[in-house]
Every structure is written in C-alpha cells, then in structure tokens.
Amino acid sequence: METQTNKVLFLKGFVKLLKELQADVLLKACDGDEKAAICAHMIILSARSEVFNKFFESDNLRLRPGWKQPLSQS
C-alpha cells in the first residue's frame, strides 16, 4: 500500500511539473494563432527528438518575452 502511495505522489508531482506555468517553450503553427499554441519543455523535447535537440542548440530561437535564453551546450 505504501508503494502505491509513493507512486501516486510521484505522478502528481510530475503532472505539476508539466503544467503550462512550468513550460519553457511555446510551439505555434505557422498561422501564429496563440490559442492553438502548445506549451512544452525543451529538455523533454530534446531528449525524445533529435530534430528538436538540434533546433534548441541553434541560435535561431525566438523567445517569448520574459523567458530566459536557453543555456548553450557548447
């Protein structure tokens, strides 16, 4: 029973981490509709996709006002 409680607490913490307020990337379609934007996390996208990893390492990022520049890995 205690193990299940720990798993539930872990998952709740992970869900909290993934909420929009914790996101550091806003993905938008070409039309630029803010309502259709998806909040995401660079570290998760980079870990799961070589395309995103290369993109985030480039200097061509357009940052949302108030968001910090990602750290360079070089």
Short mmCIF file of C-alpha atoms in Angstrom, two decimals:
data_model
loop_
_atom_site.label_atom_id
_atom_site.label_comp_id
_atom_site.label_asym_id
_atom_site.label_seq_id
_atom_site.Cartn_x
_atom_site.Cartn_y
_atom_site.Cartn_z
CA MET A 1 0.00 0.00 0.00
CA GLU A 2 2.83 2.42 0.84
CA THR A 3 4.50 1.79 -2.54
CA GLN A 4 1.32 2.73 -4.39
CA THR A 5 1.04 5.92 -2.35
CA ASN A 6 4.61 6.84 -3.26
CA LYS A 7 3.88 6.19 -6.94
CA VAL A 8 0.77 8.37 -6.80
CA LEU A 9 2.69 11.18 -5.11
CA PHE A 10 5.45 10.90 -7.71
CA LEU A 11 2.97 11.06 -10.59
CA LYS A 12 1.15 14.03 -9.07
CA GLY A 13 4.46 15.84 -8.77
CA PHE A 14 5.29 15.04 -12.39
CA VAL A 15 1.89 16.32 -13.55
CA LYS A 16 2.51 19.54 -11.61
CA LEU A 17 5.88 19.89 -13.35
CA LEU A 18 4.26 19.56 -16.77
CA LYS A 19 1.65 22.27 -16.22
CA GLU A 20 1.72 25.27 -18.51
CA LEU A 21 3.26 27.55 -15.88
CA GLN A 22 6.37 25.38 -15.75
CA ALA A 23 6.79 25.17 -19.54
CA ASP A 24 9.75 26.88 -21.18
CA VAL A 25 8.76 26.52 -24.87
CA LEU A 26 5.66 27.61 -26.76
CA LEU A 27 5.09 25.70 -30.01
CA LYS A 28 2.93 27.51 -32.55
CA ALA A 29 1.65 26.61 -36.00
CA CYS A 30 2.62 28.77 -38.98
CA ASP A 31 -0.51 30.90 -38.67
CA GLY A 32 0.69 32.12 -35.26
CA ASP A 33 -2.65 31.54 -33.50
CA GLU A 34 -1.84 31.83 -29.77
CA LYS A 35 -4.93 29.77 -28.88
CA ALA A 36 -3.57 26.82 -30.85
CA ALA A 37 -0.13 27.02 -29.21
CA ILE A 38 1.21 24.12 -27.16
CA CYS A 39 3.32 24.69 -24.06
CA ALA A 40 6.16 22.22 -23.70
CA HIS A 41 9.54 21.59 -22.08
CA MET A 42 12.77 21.89 -24.06
CA ILE A 43 14.52 19.18 -22.07
CA ILE A 44 11.78 16.61 -22.77
CA LEU A 45 11.51 17.53 -26.45
CA SER A 46 15.30 17.42 -26.82
CA ALA A 47 15.56 14.05 -25.10
CA ARG A 48 12.93 12.48 -27.34
CA SER A 49 13.70 14.13 -30.69
CA GLU A 50 17.00 14.75 -32.46
CA VAL A 51 15.24 17.40 -34.58
CA PHE A 52 14.20 19.40 -31.50
CA ASN A 53 17.60 18.84 -29.93
CA LYS A 54 19.38 20.38 -32.95
CA PHE A 55 16.84 23.20 -33.15
CA PHE A 56 17.26 24.17 -29.50
CA GLU A 57 21.04 24.12 -29.87
CA SER A 58 20.83 26.61 -32.76
CA ASP A 59 20.89 30.38 -32.41
CA ASN A 60 17.63 30.82 -34.35
CA LEU A 61 15.25 30.66 -31.40
CA ARG A 62 12.62 33.35 -30.98
CA LEU A 63 11.94 33.70 -27.28
CA ARG A 64 8.69 34.72 -25.66
CA PRO A 65 9.02 37.99 -23.69
CA GLY A 66 10.10 37.28 -20.14
CA TRP A 67 11.52 33.84 -20.91
CA LYS A 68 15.21 33.19 -20.47
CA GLN A 69 17.62 32.25 -23.22
CA PRO A 70 18.42 28.52 -23.06
CA LEU A 71 21.93 27.68 -21.97
CA SER A 72 24.33 26.73 -24.74
CA GLN A 73 25.74 23.22 -24.61
CA SER A 74 28.99 24.26 -26.29
#
